[in-house]
Short mmCIF file of C-alpha atoms and ligand atoms in Angstrom, two decimals:
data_model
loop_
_atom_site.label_atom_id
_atom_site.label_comp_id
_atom_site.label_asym_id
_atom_site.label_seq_id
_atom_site.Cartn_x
_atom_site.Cartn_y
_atom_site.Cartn_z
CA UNK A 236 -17.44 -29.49 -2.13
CA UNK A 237 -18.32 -27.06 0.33
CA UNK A 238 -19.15 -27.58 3.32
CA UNK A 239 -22.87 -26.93 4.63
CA UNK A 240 -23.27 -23.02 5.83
CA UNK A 241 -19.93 -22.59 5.06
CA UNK A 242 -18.65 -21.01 1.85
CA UNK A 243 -15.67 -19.83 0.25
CA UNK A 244 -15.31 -16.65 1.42
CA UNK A 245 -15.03 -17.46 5.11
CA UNK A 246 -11.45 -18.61 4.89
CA UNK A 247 -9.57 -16.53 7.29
CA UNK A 248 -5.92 -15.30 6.46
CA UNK A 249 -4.17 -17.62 8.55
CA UNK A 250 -5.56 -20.78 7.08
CA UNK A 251 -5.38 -19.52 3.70
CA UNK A 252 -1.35 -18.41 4.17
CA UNK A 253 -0.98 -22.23 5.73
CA UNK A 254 -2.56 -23.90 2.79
CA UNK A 255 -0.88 -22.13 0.40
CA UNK A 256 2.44 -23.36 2.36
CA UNK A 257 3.94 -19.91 2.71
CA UNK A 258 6.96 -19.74 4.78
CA UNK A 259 6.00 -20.24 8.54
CA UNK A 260 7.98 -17.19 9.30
CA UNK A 261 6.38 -14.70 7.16
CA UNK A 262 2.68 -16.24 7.76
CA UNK A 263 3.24 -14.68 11.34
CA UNK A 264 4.49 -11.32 9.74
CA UNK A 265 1.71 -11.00 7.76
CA UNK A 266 -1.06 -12.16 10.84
CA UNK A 267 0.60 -9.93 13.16
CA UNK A 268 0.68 -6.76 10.54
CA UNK A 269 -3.37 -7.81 10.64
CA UNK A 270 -3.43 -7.84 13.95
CA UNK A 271 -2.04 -4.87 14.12
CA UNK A 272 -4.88 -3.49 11.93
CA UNK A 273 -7.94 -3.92 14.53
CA UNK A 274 -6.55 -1.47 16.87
CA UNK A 275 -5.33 0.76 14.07
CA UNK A 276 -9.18 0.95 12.77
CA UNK A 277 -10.14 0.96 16.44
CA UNK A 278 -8.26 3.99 17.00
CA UNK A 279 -9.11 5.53 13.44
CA UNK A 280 -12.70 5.00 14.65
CA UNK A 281 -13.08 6.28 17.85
CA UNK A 282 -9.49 7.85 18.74
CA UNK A 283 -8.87 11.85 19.29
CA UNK A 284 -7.85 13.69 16.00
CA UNK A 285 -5.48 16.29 18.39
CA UNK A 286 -2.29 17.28 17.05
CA UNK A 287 0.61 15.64 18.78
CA UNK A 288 2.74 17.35 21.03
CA UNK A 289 -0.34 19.16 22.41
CA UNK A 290 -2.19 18.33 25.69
CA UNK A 291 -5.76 17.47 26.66
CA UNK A 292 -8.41 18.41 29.24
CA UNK A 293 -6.75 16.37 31.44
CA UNK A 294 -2.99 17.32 31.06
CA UNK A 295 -1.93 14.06 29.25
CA UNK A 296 -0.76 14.17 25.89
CA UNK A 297 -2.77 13.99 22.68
CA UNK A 298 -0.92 11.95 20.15
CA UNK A 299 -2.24 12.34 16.61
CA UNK A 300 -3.56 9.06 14.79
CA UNK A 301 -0.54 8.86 12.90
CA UNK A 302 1.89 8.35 15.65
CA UNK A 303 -0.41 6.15 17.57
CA UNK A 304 -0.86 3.72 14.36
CA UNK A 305 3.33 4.11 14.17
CA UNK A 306 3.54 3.05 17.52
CA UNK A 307 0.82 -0.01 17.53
CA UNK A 308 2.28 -1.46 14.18
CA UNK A 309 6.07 -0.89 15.69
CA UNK A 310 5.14 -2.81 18.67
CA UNK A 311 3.47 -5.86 16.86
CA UNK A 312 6.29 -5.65 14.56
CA UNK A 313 9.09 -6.46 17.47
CA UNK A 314 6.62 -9.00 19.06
CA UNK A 315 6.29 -11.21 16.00
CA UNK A 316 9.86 -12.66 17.19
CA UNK A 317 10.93 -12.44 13.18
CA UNK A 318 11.86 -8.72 12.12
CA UNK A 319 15.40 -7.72 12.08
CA UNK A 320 15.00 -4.15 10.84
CA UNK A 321 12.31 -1.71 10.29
CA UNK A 322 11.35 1.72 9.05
CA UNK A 323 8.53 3.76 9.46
CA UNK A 324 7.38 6.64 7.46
CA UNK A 325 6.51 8.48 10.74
CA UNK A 326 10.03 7.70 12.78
CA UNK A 327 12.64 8.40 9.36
CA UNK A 328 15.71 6.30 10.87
CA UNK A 329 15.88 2.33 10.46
CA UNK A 330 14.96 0.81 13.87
CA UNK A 331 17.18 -2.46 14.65
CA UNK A 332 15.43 -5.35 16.14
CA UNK A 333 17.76 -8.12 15.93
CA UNK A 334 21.05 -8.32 14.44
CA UNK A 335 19.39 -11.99 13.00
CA UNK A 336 19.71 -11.28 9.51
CA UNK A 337 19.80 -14.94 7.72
CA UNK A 338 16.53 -16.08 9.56
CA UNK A 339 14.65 -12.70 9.64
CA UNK A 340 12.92 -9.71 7.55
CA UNK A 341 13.21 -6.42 7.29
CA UNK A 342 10.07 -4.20 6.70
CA UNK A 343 8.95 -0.67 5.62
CA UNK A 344 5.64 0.68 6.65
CA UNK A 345 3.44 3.29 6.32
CA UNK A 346 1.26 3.61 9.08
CA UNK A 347 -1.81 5.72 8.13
CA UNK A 348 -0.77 6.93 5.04
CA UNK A 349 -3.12 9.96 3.84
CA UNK A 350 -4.00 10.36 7.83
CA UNK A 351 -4.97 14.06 6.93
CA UNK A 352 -8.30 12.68 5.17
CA UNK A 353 -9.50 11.29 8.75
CA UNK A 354 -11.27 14.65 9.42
CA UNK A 355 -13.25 14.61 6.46
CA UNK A 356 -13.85 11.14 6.93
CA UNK A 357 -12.37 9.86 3.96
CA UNK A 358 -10.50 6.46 3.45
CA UNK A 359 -7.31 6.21 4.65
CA UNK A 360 -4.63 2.97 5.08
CA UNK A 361 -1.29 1.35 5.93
CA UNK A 362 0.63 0.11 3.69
CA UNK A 363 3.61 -2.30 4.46
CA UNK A 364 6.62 -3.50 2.15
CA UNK A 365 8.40 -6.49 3.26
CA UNK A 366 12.69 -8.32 2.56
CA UNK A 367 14.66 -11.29 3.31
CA UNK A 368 17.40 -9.81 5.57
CA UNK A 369 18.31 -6.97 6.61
CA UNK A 370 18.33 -4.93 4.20
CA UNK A 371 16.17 -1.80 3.10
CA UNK A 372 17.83 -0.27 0.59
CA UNK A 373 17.42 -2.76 -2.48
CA UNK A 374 15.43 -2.65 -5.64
CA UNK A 375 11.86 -3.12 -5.01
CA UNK A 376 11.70 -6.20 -6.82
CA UNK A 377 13.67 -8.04 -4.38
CA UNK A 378 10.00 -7.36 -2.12
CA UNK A 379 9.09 -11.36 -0.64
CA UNK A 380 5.95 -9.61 0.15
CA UNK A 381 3.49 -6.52 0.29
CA UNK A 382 0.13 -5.50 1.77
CA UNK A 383 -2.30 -2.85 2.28
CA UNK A 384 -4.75 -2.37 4.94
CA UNK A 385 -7.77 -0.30 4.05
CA UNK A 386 -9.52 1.61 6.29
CA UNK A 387 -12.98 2.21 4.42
CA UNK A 388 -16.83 1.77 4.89
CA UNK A 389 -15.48 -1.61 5.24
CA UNK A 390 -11.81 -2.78 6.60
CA UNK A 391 -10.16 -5.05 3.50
CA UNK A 392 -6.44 -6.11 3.40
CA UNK A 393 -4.86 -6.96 0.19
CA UNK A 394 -1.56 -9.07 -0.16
CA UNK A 395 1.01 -10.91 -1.90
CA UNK A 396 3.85 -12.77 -0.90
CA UNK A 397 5.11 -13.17 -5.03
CA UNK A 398 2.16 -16.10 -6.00
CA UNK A 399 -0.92 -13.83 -6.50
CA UNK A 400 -2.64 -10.71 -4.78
CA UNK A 401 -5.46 -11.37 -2.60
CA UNK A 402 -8.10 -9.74 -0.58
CA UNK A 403 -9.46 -10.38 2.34
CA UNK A 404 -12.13 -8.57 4.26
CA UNK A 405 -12.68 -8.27 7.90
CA UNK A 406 -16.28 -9.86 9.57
CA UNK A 407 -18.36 -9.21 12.80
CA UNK A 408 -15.62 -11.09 14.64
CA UNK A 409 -12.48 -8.82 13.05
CA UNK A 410 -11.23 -11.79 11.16
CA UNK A 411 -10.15 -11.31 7.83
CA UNK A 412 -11.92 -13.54 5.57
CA UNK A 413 -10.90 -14.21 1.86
CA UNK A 414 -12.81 -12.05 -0.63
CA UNK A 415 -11.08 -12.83 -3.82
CA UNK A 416 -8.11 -14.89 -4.83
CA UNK A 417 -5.45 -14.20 -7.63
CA UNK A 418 -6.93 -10.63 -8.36
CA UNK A 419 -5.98 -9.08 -12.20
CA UNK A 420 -6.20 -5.99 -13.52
CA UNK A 421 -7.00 -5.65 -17.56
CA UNK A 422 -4.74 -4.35 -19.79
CA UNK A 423 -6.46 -1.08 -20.49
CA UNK A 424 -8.31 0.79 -18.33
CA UNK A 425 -11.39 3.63 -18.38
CA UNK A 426 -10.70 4.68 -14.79
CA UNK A 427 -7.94 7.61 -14.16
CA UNK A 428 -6.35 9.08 -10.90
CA UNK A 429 -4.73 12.20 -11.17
CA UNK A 430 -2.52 13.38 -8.28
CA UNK A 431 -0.25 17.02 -8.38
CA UNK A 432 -1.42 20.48 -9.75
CA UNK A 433 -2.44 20.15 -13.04
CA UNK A 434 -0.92 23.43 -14.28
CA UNK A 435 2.93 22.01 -12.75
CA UNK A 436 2.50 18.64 -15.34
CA UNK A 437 5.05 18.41 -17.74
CA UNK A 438 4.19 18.42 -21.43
CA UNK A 439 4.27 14.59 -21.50
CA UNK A 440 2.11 13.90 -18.58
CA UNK A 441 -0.52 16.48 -19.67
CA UNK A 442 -1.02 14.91 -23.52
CA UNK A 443 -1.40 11.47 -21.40
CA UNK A 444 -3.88 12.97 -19.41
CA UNK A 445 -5.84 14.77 -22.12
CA UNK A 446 -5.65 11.66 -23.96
CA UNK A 447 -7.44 9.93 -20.97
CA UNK A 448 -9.83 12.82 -21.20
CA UNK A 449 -10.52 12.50 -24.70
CA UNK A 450 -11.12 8.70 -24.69
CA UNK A 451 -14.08 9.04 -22.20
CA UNK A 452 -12.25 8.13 -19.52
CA UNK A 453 -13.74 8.20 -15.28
CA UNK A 454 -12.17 10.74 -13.03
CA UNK A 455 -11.88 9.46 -9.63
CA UNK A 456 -9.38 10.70 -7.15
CA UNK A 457 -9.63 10.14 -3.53
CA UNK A 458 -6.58 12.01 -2.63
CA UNK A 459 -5.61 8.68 -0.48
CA UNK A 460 -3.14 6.55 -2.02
CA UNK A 461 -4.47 3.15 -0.51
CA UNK A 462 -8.31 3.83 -1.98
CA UNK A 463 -7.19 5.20 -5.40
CA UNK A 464 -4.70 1.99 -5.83
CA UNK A 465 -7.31 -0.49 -4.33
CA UNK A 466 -10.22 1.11 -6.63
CA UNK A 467 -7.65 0.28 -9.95
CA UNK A 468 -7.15 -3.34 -8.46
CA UNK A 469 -10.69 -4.56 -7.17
CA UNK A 470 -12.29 -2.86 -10.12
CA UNK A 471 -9.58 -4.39 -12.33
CA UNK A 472 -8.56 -1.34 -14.26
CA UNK A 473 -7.90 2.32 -14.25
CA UNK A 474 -4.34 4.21 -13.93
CA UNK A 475 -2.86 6.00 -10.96
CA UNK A 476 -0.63 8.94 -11.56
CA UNK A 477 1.30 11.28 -8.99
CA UNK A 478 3.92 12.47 -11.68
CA UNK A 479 6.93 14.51 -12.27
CA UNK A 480 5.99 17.96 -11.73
CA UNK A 481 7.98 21.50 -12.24
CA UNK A 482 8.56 22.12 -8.93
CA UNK A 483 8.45 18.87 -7.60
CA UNK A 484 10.81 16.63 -10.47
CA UNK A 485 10.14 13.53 -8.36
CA UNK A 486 6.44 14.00 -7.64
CA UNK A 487 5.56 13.02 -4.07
CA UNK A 488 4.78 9.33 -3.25
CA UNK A 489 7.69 8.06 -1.34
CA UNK A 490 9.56 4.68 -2.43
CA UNK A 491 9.97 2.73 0.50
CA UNK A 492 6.67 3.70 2.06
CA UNK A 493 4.14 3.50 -0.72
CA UNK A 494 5.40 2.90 -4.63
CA UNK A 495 7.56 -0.24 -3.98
CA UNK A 496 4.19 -2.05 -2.30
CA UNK A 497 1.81 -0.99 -4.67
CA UNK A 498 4.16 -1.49 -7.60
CA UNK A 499 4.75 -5.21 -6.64
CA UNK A 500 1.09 -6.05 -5.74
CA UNK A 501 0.09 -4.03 -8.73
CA UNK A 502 2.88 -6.01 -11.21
CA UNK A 503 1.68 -9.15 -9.18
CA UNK A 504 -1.97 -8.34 -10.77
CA UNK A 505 -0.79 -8.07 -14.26
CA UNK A 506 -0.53 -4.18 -14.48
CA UNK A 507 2.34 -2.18 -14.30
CA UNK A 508 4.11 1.21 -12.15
CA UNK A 509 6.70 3.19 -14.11
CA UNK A 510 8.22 6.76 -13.16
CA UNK A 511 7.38 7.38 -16.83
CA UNK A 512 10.88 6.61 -17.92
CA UNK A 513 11.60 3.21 -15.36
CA UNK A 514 10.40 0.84 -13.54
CA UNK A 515 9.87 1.52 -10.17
CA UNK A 516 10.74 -1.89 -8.98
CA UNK A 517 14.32 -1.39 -10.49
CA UNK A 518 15.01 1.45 -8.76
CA UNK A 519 17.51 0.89 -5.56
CA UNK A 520 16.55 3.84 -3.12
CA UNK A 521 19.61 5.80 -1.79
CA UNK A 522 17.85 7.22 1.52
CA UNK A 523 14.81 6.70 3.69
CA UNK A 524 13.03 9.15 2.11
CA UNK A 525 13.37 8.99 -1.67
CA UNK A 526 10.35 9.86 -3.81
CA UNK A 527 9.70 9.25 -7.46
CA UNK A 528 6.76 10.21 -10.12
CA UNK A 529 4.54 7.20 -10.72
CA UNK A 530 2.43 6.33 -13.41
CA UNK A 531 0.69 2.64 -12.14
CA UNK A 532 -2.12 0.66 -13.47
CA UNK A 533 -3.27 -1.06 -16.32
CA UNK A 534 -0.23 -2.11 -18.73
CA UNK A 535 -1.14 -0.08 -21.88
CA UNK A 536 -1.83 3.02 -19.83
CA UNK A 537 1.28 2.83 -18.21
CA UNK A 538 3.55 2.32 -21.48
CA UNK A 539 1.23 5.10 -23.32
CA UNK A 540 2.61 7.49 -20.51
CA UNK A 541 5.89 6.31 -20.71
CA UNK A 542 5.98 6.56 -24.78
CA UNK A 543 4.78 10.90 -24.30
CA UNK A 544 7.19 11.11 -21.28
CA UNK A 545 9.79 10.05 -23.86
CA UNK A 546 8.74 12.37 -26.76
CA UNK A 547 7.70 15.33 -24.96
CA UNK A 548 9.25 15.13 -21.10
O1 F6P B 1436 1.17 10.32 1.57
C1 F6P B 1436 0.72 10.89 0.59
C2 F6P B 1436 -0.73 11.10 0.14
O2 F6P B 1436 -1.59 11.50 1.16
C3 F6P B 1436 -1.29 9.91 -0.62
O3 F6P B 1436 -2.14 9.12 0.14
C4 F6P B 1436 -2.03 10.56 -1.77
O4 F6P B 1436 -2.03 9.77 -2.94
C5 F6P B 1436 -1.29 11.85 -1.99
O5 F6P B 1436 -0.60 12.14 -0.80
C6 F6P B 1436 -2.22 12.97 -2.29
O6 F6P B 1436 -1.51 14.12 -2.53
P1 F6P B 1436 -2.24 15.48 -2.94
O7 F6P B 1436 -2.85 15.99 -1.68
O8 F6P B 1436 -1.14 16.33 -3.47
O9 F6P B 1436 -3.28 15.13 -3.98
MN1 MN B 1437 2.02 8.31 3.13
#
């Protein structure tokens, strides 16, 4: 039963990672990537939006929100006492932190991805992939864990360690509180995402999308990977696509950094993230800065796209 004044929802993430008996290890990870997360929003908030490499009034050097949120997550990353390697979209080379490589984890992070919506005031977040080892360059699959941090009219973190994804929310107090448990996305969707110039789609994509079109479906784009993926699971359905596109033939979104996260939290949820011809958690990544097309979402939507990809390209 629950307790008087006290419901549910005001489970914070450490007790709810400790009753779930995840490894001791990664529940510090995981708190410490949160922890990370009140300064990032602090900075997101109230920080300067100057370029970096430029100076201020006062001589000292602006550093754009991007670098700062690199540098806060980096530092949180080292003090956690558990990371062995990591690798940030903003630094490009694999930062050693101990040679540990039995005992420790190895983690890929996007600090403020879609930082260029800050100006406009649109949602942004950080999204963080996380191995056993030391190891970076393995199929996605092999992930023990992923999150997202969203930085919206409200601050919610989403997760999974492999049993679930869950959200959590932060209060008055910048805790993050549980919001929903075991969150599932339906097999078809009425929600669709469209990243890349429409008039670069390949045949394939563009009969998906028309199809989408046709069937009534709900344009909404944000143009910030965390919101658009978040909308798809918290709503429970819609598909995501940033595809293959004639100039670009593996679209945009970057591997490490942002599909292998959302593809395991979104297969974790029931739904599914394909280039349009393979899973993305199968692929292994050959360098720090691999990109792929991505269709992701609801099941059906994602093996409709695959089945034109196949006929038409
Ligand atoms: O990092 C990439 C990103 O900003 C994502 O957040 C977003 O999904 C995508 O780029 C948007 O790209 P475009 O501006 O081409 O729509
Ligand atoms: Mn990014």
């Amino acid at each position: 039963m629950t307790e008087p004044g006290k419901t549910k929802f005001q489970i914070d993430l450490r007790r709810y990672l400790r009753e779930r008996n995840e490894n001791r290890d990664l529940t510090r990870l995981i708190c410490e990537l949160a922890e990370a997360s009140k300064y990032v929003i602090n900075s997101i908030r109230t920080g300067d939006l100057g370029v970096a490499g430029t100076s201020n009034l006062y001589g000292e050097q602006q550093l754009a929100l991007d670098v700062l949120s690199d540098r806060i997550i980096r530092k949180r990353l080292i003090h956690s006492g558990v990371v062995a390697n990591m690798v940030s979209e903003e630094t490009a080379d694999i930062i050693p932190v101990s040679p540990d490589c039995e005992e420790k984890y190895s983690v890929a992070f996007d600090p403020l991805d879609g930082s260029s919506l800050v100006d406009v005031n649109l949602a942004v977040g950080t999204i963080i992939s996380i191995y056993k080892g030391c190891e970076l360059f393995q199929a996605g699959r092999n992930q023990v864990a992923a999150m997202y941090i969203l930085y919206g009219p409200r601050t919610t973190m989403v997760y999974s360690t492999g049993n679930g994804v869950h959200e959590f929310a932060m209060n008055q107090l910048m805790e993050y509180t549980l919001v929903q448990e075991n969150i599932q996305v339906e097999p078809r969707g009425s929600i669709y995402s469209p990243g890349g110039q429409r008039n670069k789609y390949s045949p394939g994509t563009e009969k998906f999308v028309r199809n989408l079109e046709e069937s009534g479906a709900k344009l909404r784009y944000s143009g910030g990977f965390v919101p658009d993926i978040n909308q798809i699971l918290i709503k429970g359905r819609g598909v995501f696509l940033y595809p293959h596109l004639q100039d670009a033939p593996n679209g945009k979104l970057r591997l490490l950094f942002e599909l292998n996260p959302m593809a395991f939290l979104m297969e974790q949820a029931g739904g599914a993230a394909s280039t349009g011809r393979q899973r993305i958690l199968d692929i292994v990544p050959g360098s720090i800065d691999d990109r792929a097309p991505v269709f992701i979402g609801c099941r059906e939507e994602v093996a409709r796209a695959e089945e034109y990809i196949a006929a038409e390209g």
